[in-house]
Amino acid sequence: MKTTIGVFFGGRSTEHEISVISANQAMAAIDANKYDVVPVYITKDGRWFTGEALRDVKNYRNTSKLLESCTEVYMRPIFGDFNVYPSRPKGLFGKDKPLFTLDAAIPVLHGSNGEDGIFEGVLETIGLPYAGCNTLASANGMDKITMKMILAADGIPVVDYVWFTDRRWNSKKDELIAEIEQKIGYPVIVKPANLGSSVGIGRADKREQLTERIDDACRYSARIIVEDLVEDLHEINCAVLGDADDYITSVLEEPIKSGEILSYTDKYMGGTKDNRGMHASKKRIPADLPADVTERIRFLAGETFRVLSCHGVSRVDLMIDGKSDNIYVNEINTIPGSLSFYLWEAAGIKFDELMDRLVHLAFERKRRQGGKTVSYDSNIFAMGGGTKGVKGCKK
């Protein structure tokens, strides 16, 4: 009997289309002899649909027509219920049987409301095994501020930065500008704290630009980070696969950018109007680096994965300062574009094997979680405890 895998993608995110591309690549790679694949597409307004037509990227050119051929579905937030139900039951008295029963899930949701722990929390509420970082690791990995705080506390090098909220920016603009200029100085790079794919990111070389860039970043996020910009920059990426302490690292890649900053188009369209995803972007694989630098980068990528308690496949983006030769961790993508399959293929792990490993990691984590105590069988109310309320508690 085959294992049924639900692949969740799309979502309420600025990276919605990239998620569709990555998920279709992943679904095509899953071994059909071992697994039944259930596509679950989450629209930009948060509705869930399933159907075979979702497995062809070309169909998304007309989303309304696509969804007419699909079935709207939902899952109940009940622990142990792994069923996918139709949203419009057709059975007797308004009841209907599940369309599918999932054995595991693979989230391929990039960006906010998916990669940030929100969706992972849904899966954990249900108890469905899934491949990828848990809620805590996803949230910390997605937010560039908390990520840098955690990494710096563990001795992993990150660039100097200043962070603040959009509300603080609106009320204390002059104070924050002075802090940025004193602590970092120009040039800087301004980023929304919890977005990926280079959305809302911009360089500032003077105060007027800084204000413009921050105002733009505030359109996308309530938390803003301003970082020291490494001008003589070499960007290097490394994928990591495993479960926190037990992981392997991939070969390295050096993305090739068309401008000062690696853009959305550079990353996902190879500088063209293609729609082939992250693997189509221009890059050098393996990166042309000395052996000791390569090992240092792989070590830092693995430590980032470990310190953040990551799971599944992630991609760590690092920076080499060409002037000082210092290496910094820039960010981690806990659900990377195209699942970084091209880096694993360069390391000798084919895409179908990568997907197989992700499924096994999902089940292995679920087995380990089963050995942890999450509640007690005893009922203190049946024993007369708790009936006096707060005043009756021991102090």
Short mmCIF file of C-alpha atoms in Angstrom, two decimals:
data_model
loop_
_atom_site.label_atom_id
_atom_site.label_comp_id
_atom_site.label_asym_id
_atom_site.label_seq_id
_atom_site.Cartn_x
_atom_site.Cartn_y
_atom_site.Cartn_z
CA MET A 1 0.00 0.00 0.00
CA LYS A 2 1.37 3.42 -0.96
CA THR A 3 2.03 6.24 1.48
CA THR A 4 -0.17 9.29 0.84
CA ILE A 5 1.72 12.58 0.90
CA GLY A 6 0.02 15.96 0.95
CA VAL A 7 2.04 18.74 -0.67
CA PHE A 8 0.84 22.15 0.53
CA PHE A 9 1.73 25.25 -1.47
CA GLY A 10 0.65 28.71 -2.62
CA GLY A 11 -0.54 30.68 0.39
CA ARG A 12 -1.12 34.26 1.46
CA SER A 13 2.37 35.43 0.65
CA THR A 14 4.30 37.73 -1.66
CA GLU A 15 6.14 34.57 -2.71
CA HIS A 16 2.94 32.77 -3.74
CA GLU A 17 3.93 32.12 -7.37
CA ILE A 18 7.39 30.87 -6.41
CA SER A 19 5.75 28.40 -4.04
CA VAL A 20 3.62 27.08 -6.90
CA ILE A 21 6.73 26.51 -9.03
CA SER A 22 8.69 24.84 -6.21
CA ALA A 23 5.78 22.57 -5.27
CA ASN A 24 5.20 21.43 -8.84
CA GLN A 25 8.88 20.59 -9.14
CA ALA A 26 8.71 18.62 -5.89
CA MET A 27 5.52 16.75 -6.82
CA ALA A 28 7.00 15.75 -10.19
CA ALA A 29 10.06 14.37 -8.40
CA ILE A 30 8.23 12.20 -5.84
CA ASP A 31 8.43 8.52 -6.72
CA ALA A 32 4.91 7.56 -7.88
CA ASN A 33 5.67 3.89 -7.29
CA LYS A 34 6.05 4.53 -3.56
CA TYR A 35 3.80 7.50 -2.87
CA ASP A 36 0.38 8.87 -3.77
CA VAL A 37 0.68 12.65 -4.00
CA VAL A 38 -2.19 14.94 -3.01
CA PRO A 39 -1.69 18.58 -4.10
CA VAL A 40 -3.27 21.09 -1.72
CA TYR A 41 -3.18 24.59 -3.16
CA ILE A 42 -3.83 27.53 -0.82
CA THR A 43 -5.08 30.58 -2.69
CA LYS A 44 -3.99 34.14 -2.03
CA ASP A 45 -7.15 34.64 0.03
CA GLY A 46 -6.55 31.48 2.08
CA ARG A 47 -8.91 28.91 0.50
CA TRP A 48 -7.71 25.31 0.04
CA PHE A 49 -8.18 23.32 -3.19
CA THR A 50 -7.09 19.96 -4.51
CA GLY A 51 -7.13 18.43 -7.98
CA GLU A 52 -4.81 16.97 -10.59
CA ALA A 53 -4.92 20.19 -12.64
CA LEU A 54 -2.89 21.84 -9.86
CA ARG A 55 0.14 19.80 -10.94
CA ASP A 56 0.69 21.77 -14.15
CA VAL A 57 2.22 25.25 -13.74
CA LYS A 58 0.78 26.39 -17.07
CA ASN A 59 -2.74 26.09 -15.63
CA TYR A 60 -2.04 28.93 -13.18
CA ARG A 61 -2.11 31.48 -16.00
CA ASN A 62 -5.88 31.54 -15.46
CA THR A 63 -6.43 30.80 -11.78
CA SER A 64 -10.21 31.21 -11.89
CA LYS A 65 -10.53 28.62 -14.65
CA LEU A 66 -8.09 26.33 -12.85
CA LEU A 67 -10.07 26.34 -9.62
CA GLU A 68 -13.30 25.52 -11.45
CA SER A 69 -11.80 22.10 -12.18
CA CYS A 70 -10.65 21.59 -8.57
CA THR A 71 -12.35 20.75 -5.29
CA GLU A 72 -12.30 23.12 -2.34
CA VAL A 73 -11.23 21.26 0.80
CA TYR A 74 -10.37 21.66 4.47
CA MET A 75 -8.86 19.73 7.37
CA ARG A 76 -10.37 19.69 10.86
CA PRO A 77 -8.22 21.05 13.74
CA ILE A 78 -8.66 17.79 15.65
CA PHE A 79 -5.63 15.86 16.80
CA GLY A 80 -5.29 12.59 14.90
CA ASP A 81 -7.69 13.47 12.08
CA PHE A 82 -5.53 13.34 8.96
CA ASN A 83 -8.46 13.46 6.56
CA VAL A 84 -8.97 16.00 3.80
CA TYR A 85 -12.67 16.85 3.50
CA PRO A 86 -14.65 18.55 0.71
CA SER A 87 -15.84 22.01 1.75
CA ARG A 88 -19.20 21.44 0.06
CA PRO A 89 -20.42 18.00 1.14
CA LYS A 90 -22.61 16.11 -1.30
CA GLY A 91 -23.63 13.22 0.89
CA LEU A 92 -26.86 12.49 2.74
CA PHE A 93 -27.82 15.14 5.35
CA GLY A 94 -24.94 17.33 4.28
CA LYS A 95 -22.26 14.82 5.29
CA ASP A 96 -19.52 13.51 3.07
CA LYS A 97 -16.66 11.07 3.30
CA PRO A 98 -13.08 12.32 3.28
CA LEU A 99 -11.52 12.72 -0.13
CA PHE A 100 -8.13 11.59 1.15
CA THR A 101 -6.41 10.47 4.32
CA LEU A 102 -2.87 11.80 4.51
CA ASP A 103 0.03 9.92 6.04
CA ALA A 104 2.39 12.90 5.99
CA ALA A 105 2.69 16.43 4.66
CA ILE A 106 5.41 18.36 2.87
CA PRO A 107 4.86 22.12 3.16
CA VAL A 108 6.30 24.04 0.20
CA LEU A 109 5.01 27.43 1.32
CA HIS A 110 7.50 30.24 0.87
CA GLY A 111 7.39 33.43 2.88
CA SER A 112 4.80 34.74 5.33
CA ASN A 113 1.84 32.64 6.51
CA GLY A 114 3.63 29.43 5.57
CA GLU A 115 7.37 29.43 6.08
CA ASP A 116 7.12 31.46 9.29
CA GLY A 117 5.63 28.75 11.52
CA ILE A 118 1.95 29.65 11.13
CA PHE A 119 1.11 26.70 8.88
CA GLU A 120 3.45 24.39 10.78
CA GLY A 121 1.40 25.17 13.90
CA VAL A 122 -1.71 23.91 12.10
CA LEU A 123 0.01 20.62 11.28
CA GLU A 124 1.26 20.25 14.84
CA THR A 125 -2.24 20.88 16.19
CA ILE A 126 -3.52 18.05 14.01
CA GLY A 127 -0.52 15.85 14.78
CA LEU A 128 0.17 15.09 11.12
CA PRO A 129 3.79 14.10 10.43
CA TYR A 130 5.46 16.66 8.20
CA ALA A 131 8.87 17.40 6.75
CA GLY A 132 10.39 20.74 7.63
CA CYS A 133 11.13 23.02 10.54
CA ASN A 134 8.69 23.10 13.44
CA THR A 135 6.83 26.22 14.52
CA LEU A 136 9.65 27.60 16.67
CA ALA A 137 12.45 26.99 14.18
CA SER A 138 10.34 28.30 11.31
CA ALA A 139 9.47 31.51 13.15
CA ASN A 140 13.05 32.15 14.24
CA GLY A 141 14.43 31.32 10.82
CA MET A 142 11.96 33.57 9.03
CA ASP A 143 12.47 36.64 11.20
CA LYS A 144 15.86 38.15 10.35
CA ILE A 145 16.02 39.96 13.69
CA THR A 146 15.48 37.04 16.05
CA MET A 147 17.59 34.82 13.80
CA LYS A 148 20.59 37.15 14.08
CA MET A 149 20.11 37.49 17.84
CA ILE A 150 20.19 33.71 18.29
CA LEU A 151 23.15 33.18 15.96
CA ALA A 152 25.20 35.98 17.51
CA ALA A 153 24.53 34.61 21.00
CA ASP A 154 26.02 31.30 19.86
CA GLY A 155 29.12 32.85 18.29
CA ILE A 156 28.02 32.62 14.66
CA PRO A 157 29.14 35.78 12.82
CA VAL A 158 26.51 38.22 11.51
CA VAL A 159 26.91 41.82 10.29
CA ASP A 160 26.11 44.79 12.55
CA TYR A 161 22.47 45.84 12.46
CA VAL A 162 19.77 48.03 13.97
CA TRP A 163 16.18 46.90 14.20
CA PHE A 164 12.85 48.53 15.06
CA THR A 165 9.12 48.36 14.41
CA ASP A 166 7.18 50.42 11.90
CA ARG A 167 5.37 52.17 14.77
CA ARG A 168 8.66 53.17 16.38
CA TRP A 169 9.90 54.42 13.03
CA ASN A 170 6.83 56.63 12.66
CA SER A 171 7.18 58.07 16.18
CA LYS A 172 10.99 58.26 16.60
CA LYS A 173 12.34 58.66 13.09
CA ASP A 174 15.12 61.14 13.91
CA GLU A 175 16.29 59.09 16.87
CA LEU A 176 16.51 55.90 14.81
CA ILE A 177 18.31 57.61 11.93
CA ALA A 178 20.90 58.92 14.41
CA GLU A 179 21.35 55.41 15.88
CA ILE A 180 21.83 53.88 12.44
CA GLU A 181 24.34 56.52 11.38
CA GLN A 182 26.28 56.21 14.64
CA LYS A 183 26.32 52.42 14.95
CA ILE A 184 26.63 51.43 11.29
CA GLY A 185 27.12 54.37 8.95
CA TYR A 186 26.53 54.31 5.20
CA PRO A 187 26.04 52.35 3.04
CA VAL A 188 23.36 50.17 4.60
CA ILE A 189 20.82 47.68 3.37
CA VAL A 190 17.20 47.92 4.56
CA LYS A 191 15.01 44.82 4.80
CA PRO A 192 11.56 43.80 6.03
CA ALA A 193 12.41 41.41 8.86
CA ASN A 194 10.18 38.53 7.83
CA LEU A 195 10.07 38.40 4.03
CA GLY A 196 12.22 36.58 1.51
CA SER A 197 12.88 36.64 -2.23
CA SER A 198 14.42 40.13 -2.00
CA VAL A 199 10.98 41.72 -1.55
CA GLY A 200 11.12 45.22 -0.03
CA ILE A 201 14.93 45.25 0.17
CA GLY A 202 16.96 48.30 -0.79
CA ARG A 203 20.36 49.96 -0.45
CA ALA A 204 20.80 53.41 1.11
CA ASP A 205 23.93 55.56 0.74
CA LYS A 206 22.60 58.72 2.41
CA ARG A 207 19.88 59.89 4.78
CA GLU A 208 17.27 60.67 2.14
CA GLN A 209 17.62 57.21 0.61
CA LEU A 210 17.51 55.62 4.05
CA THR A 211 14.15 57.23 4.76
CA GLU A 212 12.77 56.13 1.40
CA ARG A 213 13.99 52.54 1.81
CA ILE A 214 12.59 52.21 5.31
CA ASP A 215 9.22 53.64 4.26
CA ASP A 216 9.13 51.07 1.46
CA ALA A 217 10.07 48.18 3.79
CA CYS A 218 7.29 49.26 6.18
CA ARG A 219 4.79 48.49 3.40
CA TYR A 220 5.59 44.79 3.81
CA SER A 221 6.43 44.22 7.47
CA ALA A 222 5.93 45.62 10.97
CA ARG A 223 9.54 44.77 11.86
CA ILE A 224 12.44 46.36 10.00
CA ILE A 225 16.15 45.60 10.05
CA VAL A 226 18.93 47.89 8.77
CA GLU A 227 22.26 46.15 8.22
CA ASP A 228 25.82 47.16 7.47
CA LEU A 229 26.22 46.63 3.73
CA VAL A 230 29.22 44.57 2.66
CA GLU A 231 30.28 46.35 -0.53
CA ASP A 232 32.90 43.91 -1.83
CA LEU A 233 30.46 41.05 -1.44
CA HIS A 234 30.58 37.43 -2.53
CA GLU A 235 27.31 35.63 -1.80
CA ILE A 236 27.55 31.90 -1.19
CA ASN A 237 24.70 29.49 -0.50
CA CYS A 238 24.79 26.09 1.16
CA ALA A 239 21.89 23.69 1.65
CA VAL A 240 21.54 21.56 4.78
CA LEU A 241 19.51 18.37 5.12
CA GLY A 242 18.63 16.47 8.28
CA ASP A 243 17.27 16.99 11.76
CA ALA A 244 19.00 19.56 14.00
CA ASP A 245 22.09 17.77 15.34
CA ASP A 246 22.14 15.10 12.60
CA TYR A 247 22.64 16.75 9.22
CA ILE A 248 24.65 16.87 6.01
CA THR A 249 25.68 19.90 3.96
CA SER A 250 25.59 20.30 0.19
CA VAL A 251 28.09 21.67 -2.29
CA LEU A 252 28.23 25.45 -2.41
CA GLU A 253 26.77 27.78 -4.99
CA GLU A 254 27.63 31.38 -5.87
CA PRO A 255 24.58 33.23 -7.23
CA ILE A 256 25.29 35.68 -10.04
CA LYS A 257 23.42 38.96 -9.68
CA SER A 258 22.60 41.45 -12.40
CA GLY A 259 22.68 44.49 -10.10
CA GLU A 260 23.88 45.56 -6.66
CA ILE A 261 21.46 43.24 -4.90
CA LEU A 262 20.39 39.76 -5.94
CA SER A 263 16.88 40.50 -7.18
CA TYR A 264 13.62 38.56 -7.35
CA THR A 265 14.19 38.13 -11.11
CA ASP A 266 17.80 36.98 -10.59
CA LYS A 267 16.67 34.36 -8.10
CA TYR A 268 13.68 32.85 -9.84
CA MET A 269 13.80 33.70 -13.52
CA GLY A 270 17.49 33.55 -14.31
CA GLY A 271 17.40 37.21 -15.29
CA THR A 272 14.70 36.43 -17.89
CA LYS A 273 10.93 36.01 -18.08
CA ASP A 274 11.26 32.28 -17.48
CA ASN A 275 9.22 30.50 -14.81
CA ARG A 276 11.49 27.62 -13.96
CA GLY A 277 12.15 28.52 -10.34
CA MET A 278 15.26 28.95 -8.23
CA HIS A 279 17.28 26.30 -10.07
CA ALA A 280 17.08 28.39 -13.27
CA SER A 281 18.88 31.38 -11.74
CA LYS A 282 22.44 32.11 -12.80
CA LYS A 283 24.99 30.57 -10.48
CA ARG A 284 28.32 28.80 -10.16
CA ILE A 285 28.11 25.25 -8.79
CA PRO A 286 30.35 24.43 -7.08
CA ALA A 287 31.50 27.88 -5.99
CA ASP A 288 35.11 28.55 -6.92
CA LEU A 289 36.63 28.87 -3.44
CA PRO A 290 39.73 27.61 -1.60
CA ALA A 291 39.18 24.35 0.27
CA ASP A 292 39.53 25.93 3.72
CA VAL A 293 36.97 28.65 2.89
CA THR A 294 34.58 26.02 1.54
CA GLU A 295 34.82 23.98 4.74
CA ARG A 296 34.38 27.07 6.92
CA ILE A 297 31.20 28.02 5.04
CA ARG A 298 29.80 24.51 5.25
CA PHE A 299 30.56 24.48 8.97
CA LEU A 300 28.77 27.79 9.55
CA ALA A 301 25.79 26.64 7.47
CA GLY A 302 25.52 23.46 9.53
CA GLU A 303 25.87 25.36 12.80
CA THR A 304 23.12 27.75 11.73
CA PHE A 305 20.85 24.77 11.01
CA ARG A 306 21.74 23.18 14.36
CA VAL A 307 21.46 26.29 16.54
CA LEU A 308 18.03 27.12 15.12
CA SER A 309 16.88 23.48 15.62
CA CYS A 310 16.00 23.09 11.96
CA HIS A 311 14.56 20.02 10.24
CA GLY A 312 14.15 18.84 6.67
CA VAL A 313 15.94 20.86 4.01
CA SER A 314 17.07 24.47 4.40
CA ARG A 315 19.40 26.80 2.54
CA VAL A 316 21.79 29.06 4.41
CA ASP A 317 22.92 32.20 2.59
CA LEU A 318 26.34 33.51 3.60
CA MET A 319 28.52 36.46 2.63
CA ILE A 320 32.26 36.80 2.14
CA ASP A 321 33.68 40.30 2.61
CA GLY A 322 36.23 40.64 -0.18
CA LYS A 323 38.16 43.31 1.74
CA SER A 324 38.54 41.55 5.08
CA ASP A 325 37.83 37.92 4.04
CA ASN A 326 35.36 37.75 6.95
CA ILE A 327 32.45 35.35 6.49
CA TYR A 328 28.97 36.18 7.78
CA VAL A 329 25.70 34.30 7.88
CA ASN A 330 23.12 36.44 6.10
CA GLU A 331 19.93 34.38 6.49
CA ILE A 332 18.39 30.92 6.40
CA ASN A 333 15.57 29.81 4.11
CA THR A 334 13.75 27.05 5.97
CA ILE A 335 11.73 26.19 2.84
CA PRO A 336 14.15 27.15 0.05
CA GLY A 337 13.16 27.81 -3.54
CA SER A 338 13.03 24.58 -5.56
CA LEU A 339 13.91 22.89 -2.22
CA SER A 340 17.53 23.46 -3.36
CA PHE A 341 17.34 20.17 -5.25
CA TYR A 342 20.02 21.35 -7.70
CA LEU A 343 22.55 21.63 -4.85
CA TRP A 344 21.79 18.09 -3.73
CA GLU A 345 21.98 16.74 -7.26
CA ALA A 346 25.45 18.30 -7.49
CA ALA A 347 26.25 16.44 -4.26
CA GLY A 348 25.03 13.12 -5.71
CA ILE A 349 21.51 13.06 -4.21
CA LYS A 350 18.84 12.98 -6.90
CA PHE A 351 15.58 14.92 -6.50
CA ASP A 352 13.45 11.80 -5.95
CA GLU A 353 15.87 10.63 -3.25
CA LEU A 354 15.72 14.05 -1.60
CA MET A 355 11.92 13.82 -1.42
CA ASP A 356 12.17 10.29 -0.07
CA ARG A 357 14.53 11.47 2.66
CA LEU A 358 12.14 14.26 3.61
CA VAL A 359 9.29 11.79 4.05
CA HIS A 360 11.46 9.55 6.24
CA LEU A 361 12.55 12.54 8.32
CA ALA A 362 8.88 13.42 8.90
CA PHE A 363 8.06 9.95 10.21
CA GLU A 364 11.24 9.73 12.30
CA ARG A 365 10.49 13.00 14.08
CA LYS A 366 6.92 11.86 14.73
CA ARG A 367 8.24 8.65 16.31
CA ARG A 368 10.55 10.59 18.62
CA GLN A 369 7.78 12.99 19.61
CA GLY A 370 5.65 10.00 20.55
CA GLY A 371 8.05 9.25 23.40
CA LYS A 372 7.60 12.67 25.04
CA THR A 373 5.09 13.44 27.80
CA VAL A 374 2.63 16.13 26.76
CA SER A 375 -0.15 15.57 29.34
CA TYR A 376 -1.02 13.51 32.42
CA ASP A 377 -3.73 10.86 32.69
CA SER A 378 -4.75 12.01 36.17
CA ASN A 379 -7.66 14.42 36.59
CA ILE A 380 -7.10 16.83 39.49
CA PHE A 381 -10.75 17.88 39.33
CA ALA A 382 -11.91 14.30 39.98
CA MET A 383 -9.62 14.25 43.04
CA GLY A 384 -11.11 17.45 44.42
CA GLY A 385 -8.22 19.65 43.34
CA GLY A 386 -8.61 23.05 41.75
CA THR A 387 -12.13 23.54 43.10
CA LYS A 388 -11.07 26.52 45.25
CA GLY A 389 -9.77 28.46 42.27
CA VAL A 390 -6.72 30.67 42.36
CA LYS A 391 -7.09 31.46 46.04
CA GLY A 392 -6.77 27.79 46.84
CA CYS A 393 -3.42 27.38 45.11
CA LYS A 394 -0.30 26.74 47.13
CA LYS A 395 1.95 29.78 47.45
#
